[in-house]
XYZ file of C-alpha atoms in Angstrom:
424
model
C 60.934 -87.260 50.070
C 59.825 -84.074 51.995
C 56.187 -83.799 50.803
C 55.553 -87.535 51.361
C 57.348 -87.448 54.758
C 55.486 -84.456 56.094
C 52.117 -85.428 54.791
C 52.092 -89.074 55.046
C 50.161 -89.115 51.803
C 51.002 -92.451 49.799
C 49.004 -91.673 46.624
C 52.003 -90.538 45.040
C 50.120 -87.787 43.172
C 50.759 -83.982 43.436
C 46.964 -83.385 43.929
C 47.053 -85.812 46.854
C 49.714 -84.275 48.571
C 48.416 -80.645 47.662
C 44.838 -81.716 49.505
C 46.754 -83.022 52.630
C 48.795 -79.566 52.914
C 45.915 -77.413 52.257
C 43.118 -79.116 54.215
C 44.845 -80.690 57.058
C 47.713 -80.592 59.491
C 51.505 -81.290 58.429
C 52.526 -84.440 60.235
C 54.812 -83.502 63.231
C 54.522 -80.067 63.033
C 52.146 -78.269 65.591
C 53.427 -74.435 65.425
C 51.914 -72.222 63.145
C 55.130 -70.616 61.885
C 56.922 -73.950 61.296
C 53.668 -75.370 59.506
C 53.539 -72.360 57.069
C 57.263 -72.468 56.249
C 56.706 -76.295 55.405
C 53.654 -75.816 53.723
C 55.420 -73.285 51.273
C 58.305 -75.627 50.791
C 56.087 -78.496 49.970
C 53.927 -76.595 47.566
C 57.134 -75.276 45.860
C 58.566 -78.792 45.450
C 55.286 -79.930 43.720
C 55.630 -77.289 40.741
C 57.596 -78.313 37.512
C 56.950 -80.863 35.016
C 59.495 -83.530 36.431
C 57.625 -86.456 38.012
C 58.383 -86.392 41.574
C 57.167 -89.945 42.420
C 58.658 -92.206 39.749
C 61.264 -93.675 42.251
C 58.857 -94.000 45.080
C 56.282 -95.630 42.654
C 58.903 -98.337 41.350
C 59.777 -98.997 45.018
C 56.063 -99.400 45.834
C 55.621 -101.922 43.086
C 58.526 -104.174 44.164
C 57.527 -104.019 47.608
C 53.793 -105.119 46.702
C 55.190 -107.652 44.224
C 57.285 -109.298 47.061
C 54.338 -109.116 49.558
C 51.972 -110.712 47.202
C 54.497 -113.024 45.223
C 53.108 -112.254 41.887
C 53.045 -109.409 39.435
C 50.731 -106.952 41.035
C 47.855 -105.383 38.808
C 46.112 -102.033 39.289
C 43.408 -103.634 41.357
C 46.181 -104.851 43.867
C 47.460 -101.346 44.181
C 43.891 -100.206 45.150
C 43.151 -102.826 47.471
C 46.292 -102.421 49.408
C 45.909 -98.489 49.557
C 49.074 -98.118 47.578
C 49.713 -95.582 44.739
C 46.594 -93.946 43.028
C 45.833 -95.387 39.764
C 46.494 -92.289 37.830
C 49.935 -92.037 39.417
C 51.088 -95.440 38.063
C 50.491 -94.462 34.763
C 51.848 -90.846 35.523
C 55.610 -92.068 35.311
C 55.000 -92.812 31.249
C 56.281 -90.183 28.848
C 53.134 -90.212 27.165
C 49.485 -91.674 27.264
C 49.668 -95.173 27.883
C 48.419 -98.478 29.707
C 49.699 -100.841 32.498
C 51.697 -102.853 30.088
C 53.744 -99.898 29.034
C 53.936 -99.324 32.992
C 55.654 -103.020 33.358
C 57.894 -102.424 30.218
C 59.317 -99.493 32.196
C 59.634 -100.977 35.802
C 59.590 -104.733 35.295
C 60.324 -105.709 31.788
C 60.362 -109.432 32.381
C 56.814 -109.315 33.664
C 55.406 -107.496 30.760
C 53.338 -108.994 28.118
C 54.229 -109.008 24.230
C 51.967 -108.938 21.351
C 52.392 -108.092 17.642
C 49.158 -106.439 17.295
C 49.281 -102.823 17.940
C 45.584 -102.597 18.090
C 45.389 -104.322 21.262
C 47.703 -101.935 22.816
C 45.741 -98.881 21.503
C 42.601 -100.671 22.985
C 44.001 -101.040 26.313
C 45.222 -97.380 26.242
C 41.630 -96.196 25.462
C 40.069 -98.165 28.155
C 42.625 -96.828 30.739
C 42.514 -93.298 29.772
C 38.734 -92.875 29.561
C 37.437 -95.345 32.511
C 40.128 -96.498 34.607
C 39.334 -93.236 36.950
C 35.788 -94.639 37.725
C 34.353 -90.875 37.130
C 31.515 -92.386 35.266
C 30.482 -96.026 35.848
C 28.014 -96.458 33.126
C 30.822 -97.857 30.429
C 32.249 -100.009 33.109
C 29.060 -101.730 33.998
C 28.641 -102.490 30.220
C 32.018 -103.604 29.705
C 31.927 -105.913 32.852
C 28.605 -107.423 31.718
C 30.319 -108.178 27.918
C 33.043 -109.691 29.693
C 30.761 -112.026 31.630
C 28.099 -112.718 28.876
C 29.697 -111.894 25.634
C 26.320 -110.029 24.710
C 24.300 -107.286 26.195
C 21.562 -104.766 24.936
C 20.374 -101.160 25.536
C 17.507 -102.251 27.569
C 19.716 -104.407 29.743
C 22.426 -101.571 30.194
C 19.517 -99.207 31.267
C 18.763 -102.041 33.978
C 22.400 -102.379 35.016
C 22.601 -98.699 35.517
C 19.385 -98.078 37.514
C 19.910 -101.313 39.700
C 23.309 -99.766 40.417
C 21.418 -96.660 41.757
C 23.397 -94.308 39.032
C 21.482 -91.526 37.360
C 20.220 -92.760 33.960
C 18.539 -91.115 30.779
C 18.568 -91.456 27.094
C 21.233 -88.951 26.587
C 23.759 -90.881 28.889
C 22.987 -94.043 27.163
C 23.430 -92.352 23.912
C 26.732 -91.089 24.947
C 28.102 -94.439 26.080
C 27.158 -95.975 22.866
C 29.091 -92.881 20.977
C 32.239 -93.621 23.083
C 32.436 -97.275 22.873
C 32.083 -97.305 19.105
C 34.545 -94.228 19.282
C 32.094 -92.086 16.913
C 32.644 -89.622 19.793
C 36.510 -89.287 19.052
C 35.789 -88.577 15.152
C 36.384 -84.811 14.378
C 33.398 -82.994 12.618
C 35.120 -83.116 9.197
C 36.423 -86.915 9.562
C 34.913 -88.271 6.233
C 36.331 -85.409 4.302
C 40.042 -86.222 5.448
C 42.451 -88.108 3.387
C 44.018 -91.428 4.823
C 46.945 -89.691 6.340
C 44.847 -86.950 8.186
C 42.730 -89.674 9.422
C 45.550 -91.527 10.674
C 46.548 -88.172 12.992
C 42.902 -88.270 14.550
C 42.430 -89.206 18.040
C 39.916 -91.775 16.470
C 42.670 -93.415 14.881
C 45.178 -93.360 18.012
C 42.548 -94.955 20.164
C 41.735 -97.981 17.579
C 40.260 -96.620 14.619
C 37.328 -98.925 14.917
C 34.543 -99.627 17.336
C 35.293 -101.487 20.363
C 31.666 -102.464 20.839
C 29.346 -103.251 17.877
C 25.649 -102.199 17.867
C 23.013 -104.176 15.914
C 19.876 -102.857 14.604
C 17.967 -104.348 17.698
C 20.442 -102.568 19.965
C 22.473 -105.571 21.040
C 26.084 -104.983 22.267
C 28.982 -107.233 21.465
C 32.950 -106.646 21.392
C 34.152 -106.489 17.700
C 35.495 -109.684 16.407
C 39.206 -108.873 17.059
C 38.638 -108.061 20.625
C 36.575 -111.006 21.210
C 39.033 -113.479 19.684
C 41.940 -111.763 21.796
C 39.901 -111.857 25.055
C 39.398 -115.573 24.219
C 42.801 -116.540 23.266
C 45.286 -114.005 24.620
C 45.889 -114.258 28.416
C 47.802 -111.284 28.777
C 45.630 -108.937 27.028
C 42.665 -110.349 28.975
C 44.403 -110.169 32.090
C 45.022 -106.269 31.677
C 41.717 -105.658 30.086
C 39.980 -107.161 33.145
C 42.008 -105.442 35.544
C 41.156 -101.993 33.960
C 37.602 -102.653 34.233
C 37.936 -104.001 37.866
C 39.924 -101.152 38.927
C 37.749 -98.683 37.465
C 34.750 -100.351 39.366
C 36.731 -99.829 42.489
C 37.675 -96.302 41.808
C 33.926 -95.373 40.888
C 33.037 -96.008 44.630
C 34.736 -92.622 45.350
C 31.916 -90.656 43.104
C 28.475 -89.719 43.865
C 26.857 -91.998 41.189
C 23.519 -90.403 41.639
C 24.840 -87.254 39.891
C 27.163 -86.300 36.946
C 29.808 -84.637 39.000
C 31.060 -85.026 42.599
C 31.496 -81.964 44.429
C 35.339 -81.764 45.488
C 36.545 -84.244 42.856
C 38.841 -83.092 40.145
C 38.018 -82.958 36.478
C 39.671 -82.269 33.288
C 38.044 -80.260 30.621
C 37.875 -83.459 28.679
C 36.080 -85.425 31.564
C 33.464 -82.627 31.570
C 33.024 -82.803 27.695
C 32.394 -86.624 27.934
C 30.298 -86.580 31.144
C 27.986 -83.871 29.866
C 27.130 -86.343 26.854
C 28.452 -84.052 24.193
C 28.065 -85.225 20.593
C 31.896 -85.278 20.008
C 35.245 -84.474 21.733
C 36.027 -80.812 21.753
C 39.983 -79.794 22.186
C 40.695 -78.626 25.698
C 42.131 -75.377 24.053
C 38.666 -74.488 22.354
C 36.832 -75.181 25.569
C 39.137 -72.587 27.316
C 37.362 -70.836 30.234
C 33.738 -71.789 29.410
C 31.928 -73.608 26.750
C 28.007 -73.760 25.876
C 26.757 -77.051 24.763
C 23.674 -79.194 25.479
C 22.133 -76.994 27.932
C 25.132 -76.655 29.978
C 27.862 -74.158 30.592
C 30.926 -75.281 32.536
C 33.195 -72.416 33.693
C 36.769 -73.248 34.302
C 38.759 -70.800 36.393
C 42.484 -70.912 37.159
C 42.583 -68.336 40.120
C 46.176 -67.351 40.023
C 47.138 -66.826 36.410
C 50.884 -67.543 35.318
C 52.872 -64.405 34.808
C 53.804 -66.275 31.359
C 50.265 -66.254 29.792
C 49.126 -63.583 27.353
C 47.422 -60.537 28.953
C 44.472 -61.143 26.740
C 43.498 -64.313 28.407
C 44.543 -63.048 32.029
C 41.077 -62.910 33.209
C 40.638 -61.283 36.691
C 38.029 -64.042 38.027
C 37.989 -63.751 41.852
C 35.862 -65.133 44.718
C 33.532 -62.544 46.377
C 32.756 -64.893 49.181
C 32.734 -68.678 49.634
C 29.226 -68.640 47.847
C 29.953 -66.150 45.110
C 32.502 -65.825 42.381
C 33.131 -62.624 39.869
C 33.757 -64.143 36.478
C 34.226 -62.800 32.880
C 33.277 -63.867 29.397
C 35.915 -64.297 26.749
C 37.239 -60.918 25.282
C 35.327 -59.232 22.456
C 31.962 -59.928 23.734
C 29.155 -57.458 24.303
C 26.054 -57.608 26.109
C 22.856 -58.527 24.342
C 25.147 -59.501 21.089
C 26.173 -62.725 19.777
C 27.425 -65.259 22.343
C 25.953 -63.504 25.610
C 22.447 -63.784 24.174
C 22.920 -67.465 24.477
C 25.065 -67.624 27.469
C 22.949 -65.313 29.713
C 19.275 -66.490 28.236
C 16.615 -66.241 30.612
C 18.997 -64.946 33.285
C 16.882 -61.496 33.609
C 13.747 -63.311 33.876
C 14.943 -65.459 36.644
C 14.690 -68.434 34.385
C 17.936 -69.232 32.820
C 18.245 -71.654 29.871
C 21.524 -73.017 30.849
C 22.973 -74.846 33.876
C 26.203 -73.455 34.990
C 28.840 -75.417 36.659
C 31.910 -74.106 38.350
C 35.306 -75.894 38.247
C 38.147 -74.203 39.855
C 42.123 -74.661 40.201
C 44.351 -72.631 42.213
C 47.055 -71.930 39.711
C 48.600 -72.857 36.405
C 51.825 -73.782 38.767
C 49.927 -76.975 39.644
C 51.040 -78.447 36.557
C 48.076 -80.453 35.943
C 44.677 -80.342 33.844
C 42.372 -81.019 36.682
C 39.849 -78.588 38.054
C 37.780 -79.015 41.302
C 34.347 -79.044 40.958
C 32.435 -76.781 43.199
C 28.886 -76.953 42.193
C 26.112 -75.562 40.221
C 25.427 -71.703 40.491
C 23.076 -68.947 39.146
C 24.262 -65.877 37.418
C 22.862 -62.853 39.429
C 21.082 -60.764 36.621
C 21.711 -57.359 38.085
C 25.440 -58.335 38.142
C 25.986 -58.188 34.306
C 28.276 -55.384 33.160
C 29.839 -54.297 30.038
C 33.213 -53.646 30.643
C 36.434 -52.797 28.481
C 39.964 -53.913 28.717
C 43.047 -52.299 27.348
C 44.823 -55.194 25.445
C 48.069 -54.948 23.579
C 47.669 -56.027 19.838
C 50.785 -55.744 17.929
C 52.256 -52.960 20.066
C 48.960 -51.065 20.169
C 46.566 -50.880 23.046
C 43.105 -51.541 22.025
C 40.162 -50.841 24.248
C 38.399 -54.413 23.984
C 34.947 -55.234 25.156
C 34.206 -57.887 27.733
C 31.261 -58.964 29.995
C 31.798 -59.448 33.610
C 29.081 -61.103 35.947
C 28.729 -62.803 39.471
C 27.763 -66.423 39.709
C 25.923 -67.359 43.136
C 26.958 -71.008 44.020
C 23.973 -73.027 44.925
C 25.724 -74.665 47.751
C 28.717 -72.722 49.535
C 32.059 -74.028 49.296
C 33.763 -75.226 52.422
C 35.841 -72.574 54.118
C 39.044 -74.744 54.183
C 38.672 -75.030 50.263
C 37.894 -71.216 50.155
C 40.924 -70.494 51.855
C 43.104 -72.885 50.001
C 42.051 -71.120 46.467
C 42.361 -67.590 47.862
C 44.936 -67.214 50.495
C 48.044 -65.587 49.434
C 50.272 -67.469 51.482
C 49.525 -70.588 49.147
C 51.616 -69.154 46.433
């Protein structure tokens, strides 16, 4: 495969190869012209929905199985520096877990159980915690695997002893997530059974993974406790996700919510900022204001296929300043902008602004690179108008533009990666 051969990247992920291409030399190429041609060719191959790495991942699995003389688990791939965790599951057609992967690549090694809830639980902990982007839930789950019971004070001590950031907001968030309350939509109690079954809460199990007593003691629910005790296959895969997540967590700055230069989805940001419930990614869009934070998501090169009404012209002015836009229909000093820019003119903004950027929609993934916090420059706020086609008629639509100055300038390598036209 050309991308792997020219970059030497073994993660089997688009972003891994893209990072090699954009931030380092291409293996075996020394002249600028050849490297530029190879770079464009590799980036072109990375586009498209088809998984480029399925065959390689299957071969890696068989190689590791032969080497270890056993069915490899996710932790084995990590310890042997073979295939990134997210890549292992990327060959599935929908969200799943490692048993689904085994069913696809080595059916005889897969486990079977009649209880659909166990499968949903494995998918839940895999999708939310395997990446290691926040260690707090992993520490609690590991403690419960070891002791069967824990408590909020003990969780707080575990987190602090680990050197990770800790406060009531994040502990409350951990509880909401592990009881799955976070995944209930606002109107959940008003829905009928058919509608409830379509919610993410139901798809992830429909009941609390962790039960919390009145005195804040934590335990696995009875069904999970029983399965961990009696079902070897389920326990093996459950434990593997927790161990793999803890290994992956080493790549992140545990003292801060986000790690600069790491990738996050809108859903990751939603969860890590301790929001009360999960908000659909499409509702977050280019930014969202909640809980004292305003994460800003910028797709630098817009696809030709998207509607002109959302084709905002965000652009870097330098490696420490970016020109951004609100959503359409916003006016300075009215409605949402009062909240979004509160305190900016006085030099004491009420919100913390966080910048997440990806180069283009052609990257075919939902992850943005975190570039840090910033401050809105008060004298940059401008009321503008855009002509937008509405039912065949051009309508002058208000929008507000502003400059965000990053607290820490981004690296010149990243800056060029995002802004150079040669990266098309």
